[in-house]
Amino acid sequence: MAKEEIYKALFEQSNDAILITNGEHILEVNPKGCKLLGYDRAHLEKISLLSLFTEESLPSFQNALNATLENRSAFFETKIKRSDNSILDVEVNSLAMCDQRKTLLIIIRDITLRKESERLVQKEREILSALLEKSLCGILLIEASSHKIVDVNTIAIKTIGRSKEEIVGNICHQFICPAEVGKCPISDLGLSVDNSERKIINAQKGVIPILKSVVPVTIEDKAYFVECFIDLSERKRTEERLLQAKLEAEAASRTKSEFLTNMSHELRTPLNSIIGFSDILLEKVFGDLNGKQLKYVNNISVSGKHLLGLINDILDLSKVEAGKMELNYSEFSIGSVFDEVKSTILPLAQVKSLEMDFNMDLDIGDIQADRSRLIQILYNLVSNAVKFTPEGGKVSVYCKKSGNRAIFSVTDTGIGISSEDQKYLFEPFKQIDSGMNRQYGGTGLGLVLVKQFVDLHKGRVWFTSVQGKGSSFIFELPVNGLDEMEKPDNIFKDSATKVGISANFSG
């Protein structure tokens, strides 16, 4: 009696579903079985046992029943239907009872969550396998604790130059980072991710530069490293070729600059003689000249001075490019520079009836810079403004102080610069001309020298312009000539916005 009570308690309290059946009908079912299947006891005892199984799982279940009767027990996995038609994955343990009625004890355990987990793991494996095979990078899956390679994709096999069997099972340091055993950035140095340039030793003992990325992952509660890499060999060869080409171009540029410097010096000597002698003739030191002679000598003098100006510009540019241009710093007033530039430019402006304004803040004070180069910067900018401003227009030159910077602006109401032409502004021998007949003369070096001289002063130059409305060229220099420039705010931005499109050129 006591045993019967114990068996009944086990039957009633079991966490597994328990069915007693004759193979066709359910003779007895415990509470867990009713809950698992979604039926009450009376209903289950009326329906066919086979109706609980899906169509796909029914044949295997019948085979399992036959195996149970022959072998007295069986253990298998199958699927069953609940009362709401939902499907459960179950694990079944069947046992033949010792009687003549072919009574079977069937114990059913719900393994739906476990099977779902297994399906997810399988899916992850399939995704990982696809990533390994389809990736354009070499990929190795490495066991974190032992650093042994457990999987490798085709790209990695090709790069290393060995078969998969030769790679898998070996320590990763046999192929990647061979000189860094014990210095793994993740397992030894505690980093969470490693992105770095390393090297691979291939089967031919060749060293292959790579860019690798290593991240730790957990697969089925086990720690791994996924190591991805790309072969940098071609990139390194390209970088070497580019570096060599750069060095050759720089050497060619220096040779060109030295040639221009030497040629400029050679040309200036006879030109100075031509200009000097023609000026002597114009001054009638050796007697009077007739009208035609005066005209021709004057043409010689003007052309010589024009050519000398071009040669001087080329000489200055070649000195800068060759790194031989040096600034001669001194302290002087900006007002004196304005006066000198104004006296030179004013006759040109008067010819075109232009309004000229030179203004500066009262507190601007003195500046430390190369005075002759500052005059040259302003002269080039103002002469360009005069050149490209139609008759009756206006050119304004202004200077103000902001912190340790002196900021200059040259603004005109001239022809402006089209957006297509703006990219050529600071290129040597490029002239911006709105007409096809090049009605404006010049060497094309003025703005190039402006930028170069501003750069040498550790300054900055930029411009704003709208075609047909005028331009503003703005540059700034350190007041003391020695300190590094602060990152500036464009204090002319209000007026610049009114002018139009802007472009910056940083020194």
Coordinates of C-alpha atoms in Angstrom, one line a residue:
M1 CA 0.0 0.0 0.0
A2 CA 2.8 2.4 0.8
K3 CA 4.5 1.7 -2.6
E4 CA 1.3 2.5 -4.4
E5 CA 1.0 5.8 -2.6
I6 CA 4.6 6.6 -3.5
Y7 CA 4.1 5.7 -7.1
K8 CA 0.9 7.8 -7.2
A9 CA 2.6 10.8 -5.7
L10 CA 5.4 10.5 -8.2
F11 CA 2.9 10.2 -11.0
E12 CA 0.9 13.2 -9.9
Q13 CA 3.7 15.5 -9.0
S14 CA 6.1 14.8 -11.8
N15 CA 7.4 17.8 -13.8
D16 CA 7.3 15.7 -16.9
A17 CA 4.1 14.6 -18.7
I18 CA 3.3 10.9 -18.1
L19 CA 0.9 8.9 -20.2
I20 CA -0.1 5.3 -19.7
T21 CA -1.4 3.9 -23.1
N22 CA -2.2 0.7 -24.9
G23 CA -0.7 2.2 -28.1
E24 CA -4.0 3.5 -29.4
H25 CA -5.8 5.3 -26.5
I26 CA -4.6 7.1 -23.3
L27 CA -5.5 5.1 -20.3
E28 CA -4.1 7.5 -17.7
V29 CA -2.5 10.9 -17.7
N30 CA -0.9 13.0 -15.0
P31 CA -1.7 16.8 -14.3
K32 CA 1.5 17.8 -16.1
G33 CA 0.4 15.9 -19.2
C34 CA -2.9 17.7 -19.2
K35 CA -1.2 21.1 -18.9
L36 CA 1.4 20.3 -21.5
L37 CA -1.2 19.1 -24.1
G38 CA -3.9 21.6 -23.2
Y39 CA -6.7 19.1 -22.6
D40 CA -8.4 17.9 -19.4
R41 CA -8.1 14.3 -18.3
A42 CA -11.6 13.2 -19.5
H43 CA -10.9 14.6 -23.0
L44 CA -7.5 12.9 -23.3
E45 CA -8.9 9.5 -22.3
K46 CA -11.4 9.8 -25.2
I47 CA -9.2 10.8 -28.1
S48 CA -6.7 8.7 -30.1
L49 CA -3.1 8.8 -29.0
L50 CA -1.9 9.2 -32.6
S51 CA -4.0 12.4 -32.9
L52 CA -1.6 14.2 -30.7
F53 CA 1.3 13.9 -33.2
T54 CA 1.9 16.0 -36.3
E55 CA 1.5 14.4 -39.7
E56 CA 5.3 14.6 -40.2
S57 CA 6.2 13.1 -36.9
L58 CA 3.6 10.3 -36.8
P59 CA 5.6 7.7 -38.8
S60 CA 8.6 8.0 -36.6
F61 CA 6.4 7.8 -33.5
Q62 CA 4.8 4.6 -34.7
N63 CA 8.3 3.1 -35.4
A64 CA 9.3 4.1 -31.9
L65 CA 6.3 2.3 -30.4
N66 CA 7.2 -0.9 -32.3
A67 CA 10.8 -0.5 -31.1
T68 CA 9.5 -0.2 -27.5
L69 CA 7.4 -3.4 -27.7
E70 CA 10.4 -5.2 -29.2
N71 CA 13.1 -3.8 -26.9
R72 CA 11.0 -2.9 -23.9
S73 CA 12.1 0.8 -24.1
A74 CA 12.9 3.6 -26.5
F75 CA 14.2 7.2 -26.4
F76 CA 13.5 9.6 -29.2
E77 CA 12.6 13.2 -30.1
T78 CA 9.4 14.2 -31.9
K79 CA 6.8 16.9 -32.2
I80 CA 3.3 17.0 -30.7
K81 CA 0.2 19.2 -31.2
R82 CA -1.5 21.0 -28.3
S83 CA -5.2 21.7 -28.1
D84 CA -4.6 25.1 -29.7
N85 CA -2.7 23.5 -32.6
S86 CA 0.6 24.9 -31.5
I87 CA 3.5 22.6 -32.0
L88 CA 5.9 21.5 -29.2
D89 CA 9.3 19.8 -29.6
V90 CA 9.4 17.0 -27.1
E91 CA 11.8 14.4 -25.8
V92 CA 10.0 11.0 -25.3
N93 CA 11.1 8.0 -23.1
S94 CA 8.8 5.0 -23.6
L95 CA 8.8 1.8 -21.5
A96 CA 6.8 -1.5 -22.1
M97 CA 4.9 -2.6 -18.9
C98 CA 5.2 -6.2 -17.7
D99 CA 1.6 -7.4 -18.7
Q100 CA -0.1 -9.0 -21.6
R101 CA -2.1 -5.9 -22.7
K102 CA 0.9 -4.2 -24.4
T103 CA 0.6 -1.3 -21.9
L104 CA 3.2 1.5 -22.4
L105 CA 4.5 4.1 -20.0
I106 CA 5.3 7.3 -22.0
I107 CA 7.2 10.1 -20.4
I108 CA 7.2 13.4 -22.3
R109 CA 9.5 16.4 -21.7
D110 CA 9.0 19.8 -23.4
I111 CA 12.3 20.7 -25.1
T112 CA 10.9 23.5 -27.3
L113 CA 13.1 26.2 -25.8
R114 CA 16.2 24.0 -26.1
K115 CA 15.4 23.2 -29.7
E116 CA 14.9 26.9 -30.5
S117 CA 18.2 27.7 -28.9
E118 CA 19.8 25.0 -30.9
R119 CA 18.2 26.4 -34.1
L120 CA 19.5 29.9 -33.2
V121 CA 23.0 28.5 -32.6
Q122 CA 22.9 26.6 -35.9
K123 CA 21.7 29.8 -37.7
E124 CA 24.6 31.7 -36.1
R125 CA 27.0 29.0 -37.3
E126 CA 25.6 29.3 -40.8
I127 CA 25.9 33.1 -40.7
L128 CA 29.5 32.8 -39.4
S129 CA 30.3 30.3 -42.0
A130 CA 28.9 32.5 -44.8
L131 CA 30.8 35.5 -43.5
L132 CA 34.0 33.4 -43.4
E133 CA 33.6 32.2 -47.0
K134 CA 32.1 35.3 -48.6
S135 CA 34.2 38.0 -47.0
L136 CA 36.9 39.8 -49.0
C137 CA 39.1 39.8 -45.9
G138 CA 41.1 36.9 -44.5
I139 CA 39.3 35.7 -41.4
L140 CA 40.5 33.3 -38.6
L141 CA 38.4 32.0 -35.7
I142 CA 40.7 31.6 -32.7
E143 CA 40.1 29.9 -29.4
A144 CA 40.7 32.6 -26.7
S145 CA 42.2 30.3 -24.0
S146 CA 44.7 28.4 -26.2
H147 CA 45.1 30.8 -29.1
K148 CA 44.6 27.9 -31.4
I149 CA 43.0 28.4 -34.8
V150 CA 39.7 26.5 -35.1
D151 CA 38.5 27.8 -38.5
V152 CA 39.8 29.8 -41.4
N153 CA 38.3 31.2 -44.6
T154 CA 39.5 30.8 -48.2
I155 CA 41.2 34.3 -48.4
A156 CA 43.3 33.6 -45.3
I157 CA 44.3 30.2 -46.6
K158 CA 45.4 31.8 -49.9
T159 CA 47.3 34.5 -48.1
I160 CA 49.1 32.2 -45.7
G161 CA 49.8 29.8 -48.5
R162 CA 49.0 26.6 -46.6
S163 CA 46.1 24.2 -46.6
K164 CA 43.2 24.4 -44.1
E165 CA 44.4 21.3 -42.4
E166 CA 47.9 22.8 -41.9
I167 CA 46.5 25.9 -40.3
V168 CA 43.6 24.7 -38.1
G169 CA 44.8 23.5 -34.7
N170 CA 48.0 25.6 -34.7
I171 CA 48.7 28.6 -32.5
C172 CA 47.8 31.9 -34.3
H173 CA 51.3 33.3 -33.6
Q174 CA 52.8 30.7 -36.0
F175 CA 51.3 32.7 -38.9
I176 CA 50.4 36.2 -37.6
C177 CA 52.5 38.5 -35.4
P178 CA 55.2 35.9 -35.0
A179 CA 57.4 38.2 -32.9
E180 CA 54.7 39.0 -30.4
V181 CA 54.0 35.8 -28.4
G182 CA 52.6 36.8 -25.0
K183 CA 51.7 40.3 -26.2
C184 CA 48.3 39.7 -27.5
P185 CA 46.5 43.0 -27.3
I186 CA 43.3 41.4 -26.1
S187 CA 44.1 38.3 -24.0
D188 CA 47.5 39.6 -22.7
L189 CA 47.1 43.4 -22.7
G190 CA 43.4 43.7 -21.9
L191 CA 42.1 45.6 -24.9
S192 CA 38.6 45.1 -26.0
V193 CA 39.4 45.6 -29.7
D194 CA 42.6 45.6 -31.7
N195 CA 43.0 47.5 -35.0
S196 CA 46.6 47.6 -36.1
E197 CA 49.2 46.9 -38.8
R198 CA 50.9 43.6 -38.4
K199 CA 52.6 40.9 -40.6
I200 CA 52.0 37.4 -41.8
I201 CA 54.8 34.9 -42.5
N202 CA 53.6 32.8 -45.5
A203 CA 54.6 29.3 -46.5
Q204 CA 57.5 30.7 -48.6
K205 CA 58.8 32.6 -45.5
G206 CA 57.7 35.8 -47.1
V207 CA 56.6 38.7 -44.9
I208 CA 53.2 40.1 -45.9
P209 CA 52.1 43.4 -44.3
I210 CA 48.4 43.3 -43.2
L211 CA 45.9 45.6 -41.5
K212 CA 44.1 43.4 -38.9
S213 CA 41.1 43.8 -36.6
V214 CA 40.5 41.4 -33.7
V215 CA 37.3 41.3 -31.6
P216 CA 36.4 38.8 -28.9
V217 CA 33.1 36.9 -29.4
T218 CA 31.3 34.2 -27.4
I219 CA 29.9 31.2 -29.2
E220 CA 28.0 28.6 -27.1
D221 CA 29.4 30.1 -23.9
K222 CA 32.9 29.7 -25.1
A223 CA 35.3 32.6 -25.8
Y224 CA 36.9 33.1 -29.2
F225 CA 38.7 35.8 -31.2
V226 CA 37.5 36.7 -34.7
E227 CA 40.6 38.0 -36.5
C228 CA 40.0 39.8 -39.8
F229 CA 42.8 41.1 -42.0
I230 CA 43.5 42.6 -45.4
D231 CA 46.7 42.3 -47.4
L232 CA 48.5 45.6 -47.6
S233 CA 51.2 44.5 -50.0
E234 CA 49.8 46.3 -53.0
R235 CA 49.0 49.4 -51.0
K236 CA 52.5 49.5 -49.6
R237 CA 54.0 49.1 -53.1
T238 CA 51.6 51.9 -54.3
E239 CA 52.7 54.1 -51.4
E240 CA 56.3 53.5 -52.2
R241 CA 55.8 54.4 -55.8
L242 CA 53.8 57.6 -54.8
L243 CA 56.6 58.6 -52.3
Q244 CA 59.2 58.0 -55.0
A245 CA 57.2 60.1 -57.5
K246 CA 56.7 62.8 -54.9
L247 CA 60.5 62.9 -54.2
E248 CA 61.2 63.1 -57.9
A249 CA 58.6 65.8 -58.4
E250 CA 60.1 67.8 -55.5
A251 CA 63.5 67.4 -56.9
A252 CA 62.3 68.5 -60.3
S253 CA 60.6 71.5 -58.8
R254 CA 63.7 72.5 -56.9
T255 CA 65.7 72.1 -60.1
K256 CA 63.2 74.3 -61.9
S257 CA 63.2 76.9 -59.2
E258 CA 67.0 77.0 -59.2
F259 CA 67.0 77.3 -63.0
L260 CA 64.5 80.2 -62.8
T261 CA 66.5 81.9 -60.1
N262 CA 69.8 81.7 -62.1
M263 CA 68.1 82.7 -65.3
S264 CA 66.4 85.7 -63.6
H265 CA 69.7 86.9 -62.3
E266 CA 71.3 86.5 -65.7
L267 CA 68.5 88.4 -67.4
R268 CA 68.2 91.2 -64.9
T269 CA 71.8 92.4 -65.5
P270 CA 71.3 93.3 -69.3
L271 CA 67.8 94.5 -68.6
N272 CA 69.0 97.0 -66.0
S273 CA 71.5 98.2 -68.6
I274 CA 68.8 98.6 -71.3
I275 CA 66.5 100.4 -68.9
G276 CA 69.3 102.6 -67.5
F277 CA 70.7 103.7 -70.9
S278 CA 67.2 104.3 -72.3
D279 CA 66.4 106.5 -69.3
I280 CA 69.6 108.4 -69.9
L281 CA 68.5 109.0 -73.5
L282 CA 65.1 110.1 -72.4
E283 CA 66.7 112.6 -70.0
K284 CA 68.6 114.0 -73.1
V285 CA 71.9 113.7 -71.2
F286 CA 73.8 113.4 -74.5
G287 CA 71.6 115.8 -76.6
D288 CA 68.2 116.2 -78.0
L289 CA 66.2 113.5 -79.7
N290 CA 63.6 114.0 -82.4
G291 CA 59.9 113.0 -81.8
K292 CA 60.2 109.5 -83.3
Q293 CA 63.4 108.8 -81.4
L294 CA 61.8 109.8 -78.1
K295 CA 58.8 107.6 -78.8
Y296 CA 61.0 104.6 -79.6
V297 CA 63.3 105.1 -76.6
N298 CA 60.3 105.5 -74.3
N299 CA 58.9 102.2 -75.7
I300 CA 62.2 100.5 -74.9
S301 CA 62.2 101.9 -71.4
V302 CA 58.5 100.9 -70.7
S303 CA 59.0 97.4 -72.2
G304 CA 62.2 96.9 -70.3
K305 CA 60.6 97.8 -67.0
H306 CA 57.6 95.6 -67.7
L307 CA 59.9 92.7 -68.5
L308 CA 62.0 93.4 -65.4
G309 CA 58.9 93.4 -63.3
L310 CA 58.0 90.0 -64.7
I311 CA 61.5 88.6 -64.0
N312 CA 61.4 90.0 -60.5
D313 CA 58.1 88.2 -59.8
I314 CA 59.5 85.0 -61.2
L315 CA 62.6 85.4 -59.1
D316 CA 60.6 86.0 -55.9
L317 CA 58.3 82.9 -56.7
S318 CA 61.3 80.7 -57.4
K319 CA 63.0 81.8 -54.2
V320 CA 59.9 80.9 -52.2
E321 CA 59.5 77.5 -53.9
A322 CA 63.2 76.8 -53.4
G323 CA 62.9 77.7 -49.7
K324 CA 65.4 80.5 -50.1
M325 CA 63.1 83.5 -49.4
E326 CA 63.8 85.1 -46.1
L327 CA 61.8 87.8 -44.4
N328 CA 63.5 90.9 -43.0
Y329 CA 61.4 91.8 -40.0
S330 CA 61.3 95.4 -38.7
E331 CA 58.8 97.5 -36.7
F332 CA 56.9 100.1 -38.6
S333 CA 53.5 101.9 -38.8
I334 CA 50.8 100.6 -41.1
G335 CA 50.0 104.2 -42.0
S336 CA 53.4 104.7 -43.6
V337 CA 52.8 101.6 -45.7
F338 CA 49.4 102.8 -46.8
D339 CA 50.9 106.2 -47.8
E340 CA 53.5 104.6 -49.9
V341 CA 51.1 102.2 -51.7
K342 CA 48.6 105.0 -52.2
S343 CA 51.2 107.3 -53.8
T344 CA 52.1 104.6 -56.2
I345 CA 48.6 103.5 -57.1
L346 CA 46.8 106.9 -57.2
P347 CA 48.0 107.9 -60.6
L348 CA 46.6 104.7 -62.1
A349 CA 43.3 105.2 -60.3
Q350 CA 43.0 108.8 -61.5
V351 CA 43.3 107.7 -65.1
K352 CA 40.1 105.7 -64.7
S353 CA 38.4 108.2 -62.4
L354 CA 38.2 105.7 -59.5
E355 CA 37.4 106.7 -56.0
M356 CA 40.2 105.5 -53.6
D357 CA 39.8 105.1 -49.8
F358 CA 42.6 104.1 -47.5
N359 CA 41.4 103.8 -43.9
M360 CA 42.5 102.1 -40.7
D361 CA 41.5 101.9 -37.0
L362 CA 42.9 104.6 -34.8
D363 CA 44.4 102.0 -32.4
I364 CA 46.1 99.9 -35.0
G365 CA 49.6 101.0 -33.9
D366 CA 52.8 99.5 -35.3
I367 CA 53.4 96.0 -36.8
Q368 CA 56.4 93.7 -36.9
A369 CA 56.7 92.3 -40.4
D370 CA 58.8 92.5 -43.6
R371 CA 57.9 96.0 -44.8
S372 CA 58.8 95.6 -48.4
R373 CA 56.9 92.3 -48.7
L374 CA 53.8 93.9 -47.0
I375 CA 54.0 96.8 -49.5
Q376 CA 54.3 94.2 -52.3
I377 CA 51.2 92.3 -51.0
L378 CA 49.1 95.5 -50.8
Y379 CA 50.4 96.8 -54.1
N380 CA 49.5 93.5 -56.0
L381 CA 46.0 93.4 -54.4
V382 CA 45.2 97.1 -54.9
S383 CA 46.7 97.2 -58.5
N384 CA 44.5 94.2 -59.3
A385 CA 41.4 96.0 -57.9
V386 CA 42.2 99.1 -60.0
K387 CA 42.9 97.0 -63.1
F388 CA 39.5 95.1 -62.9
T389 CA 37.3 98.0 -61.8
P390 CA 35.6 100.0 -64.6
E391 CA 35.8 103.7 -64.8
G392 CA 33.9 105.6 -62.0
G393 CA 34.1 102.6 -59.6
K394 CA 35.5 102.5 -56.1
V395 CA 38.4 100.7 -54.4
S396 CA 38.6 100.6 -50.6
V397 CA 41.6 99.5 -48.5
Y398 CA 41.0 99.0 -44.8
C399 CA 43.0 97.7 -41.8
K400 CA 41.8 96.8 -38.3
K401 CA 43.3 95.0 -35.3
S402 CA 41.8 91.9 -33.7
G403 CA 43.7 90.5 -30.8
N404 CA 47.3 89.8 -32.0
R405 CA 46.3 90.1 -35.7
A406 CA 46.3 92.9 -38.1
I407 CA 43.5 92.3 -40.7
F408 CA 43.6 94.0 -44.1
S409 CA 40.9 94.1 -46.8
V410 CA 41.0 95.3 -50.3
T411 CA 37.5 95.7 -51.8
D412 CA 36.5 96.8 -55.3
T413 CA 33.3 97.3 -57.3
G414 CA 34.8 95.7 -60.4
I415 CA 34.0 92.8 -62.7
G416 CA 34.2 90.1 -60.0
I417 CA 35.3 86.5 -60.4
S418 CA 33.1 83.7 -61.8
S419 CA 32.8 80.6 -59.7
E420 CA 34.6 78.6 -62.5
D421 CA 37.6 81.0 -62.4
Q422 CA 37.9 81.2 -58.6
K423 CA 39.8 77.9 -58.4
Y424 CA 42.6 79.4 -60.5
L425 CA 43.2 82.5 -58.5
F426 CA 46.3 81.4 -56.6
E427 CA 47.9 79.3 -59.4
P428 CA 51.1 80.7 -61.1
F429 CA 50.7 82.2 -64.6
K430 CA 46.8 81.9 -64.4
Q431 CA 45.0 85.1 -65.3
I432 CA 41.3 85.7 -64.5
D433 CA 39.7 87.5 -67.4
S434 CA 36.0 87.9 -68.1
G435 CA 36.7 88.6 -71.8
M436 CA 38.0 86.4 -74.5
N437 CA 40.4 89.0 -75.8
R438 CA 42.4 89.3 -72.6
Q439 CA 41.8 93.0 -72.4
Y440 CA 43.5 93.1 -69.0
G441 CA 47.3 92.6 -68.9
G442 CA 49.5 91.2 -66.2
T443 CA 51.9 88.3 -65.5
G444 CA 49.5 86.1 -63.6
L445 CA 51.9 85.9 -60.6
G446 CA 50.5 88.7 -58.4
L447 CA 48.1 86.7 -56.3
V448 CA 50.5 83.8 -56.2
L449 CA 53.1 86.0 -54.5
V450 CA 50.4 87.5 -52.2
K451 CA 49.6 84.1 -50.9
Q452 CA 53.3 83.0 -50.6
F453 CA 54.3 86.2 -48.7
V454 CA 51.3 85.9 -46.4
D455 CA 52.2 82.3 -45.8
L456 CA 55.7 83.2 -44.9
H457 CA 54.4 85.6 -42.3
K458 CA 52.3 82.8 -40.9
G459 CA 49.2 84.6 -42.0
R460 CA 46.1 83.7 -43.9
V461 CA 44.4 85.0 -47.1
W462 CA 40.9 84.5 -48.4
F463 CA 38.4 86.3 -50.7
T464 CA 34.8 86.8 -51.5
S465 CA 33.4 87.6 -55.0
V466 CA 30.3 87.8 -57.1
Q467 CA 30.7 88.1 -60.9
G468 CA 29.7 91.6 -62.0
K469 CA 29.5 93.0 -58.4
G470 CA 33.1 93.1 -57.2
S471 CA 35.6 91.3 -55.0
S472 CA 37.1 91.5 -51.5
F473 CA 40.5 90.1 -50.8
I474 CA 41.3 89.8 -47.1
F475 CA 44.5 88.8 -45.4
E476 CA 45.8 88.9 -41.8
L477 CA 49.3 88.9 -40.2
P478 CA 50.5 88.6 -36.6
V479 CA 51.0 92.0 -35.2
N480 CA 54.3 91.0 -33.4
G481 CA 55.5 88.9 -36.4
L482 CA 56.7 86.0 -34.2
D483 CA 53.8 84.4 -32.4
E484 CA 51.8 81.6 -34.0
M485 CA 48.5 82.7 -35.4
E486 CA 45.3 82.0 -33.4
K487 CA 42.5 80.4 -35.3
P488 CA 40.7 83.6 -36.4
D489 CA 37.2 84.7 -36.7
N490 CA 36.3 86.5 -40.0
I491 CA 35.6 89.9 -38.6
F492 CA 34.7 91.0 -42.1
K493 CA 32.0 88.4 -42.4
D494 CA 29.2 90.9 -42.4
S495 CA 30.5 92.7 -45.4
A496 CA 31.7 89.5 -47.0
T497 CA 28.3 88.1 -46.9
K498 CA 27.0 91.0 -48.8
V499 CA 29.6 90.5 -51.5
G500 CA 28.7 86.8 -52.2
I501 CA 30.5 83.5 -52.7
S502 CA 33.5 82.9 -50.5
A503 CA 36.6 80.7 -50.7
N504 CA 39.3 80.2 -48.1
F505 CA 43.0 79.6 -48.6
S506 CA 44.8 78.8 -45.4
G507 CA 48.5 79.4 -45.0

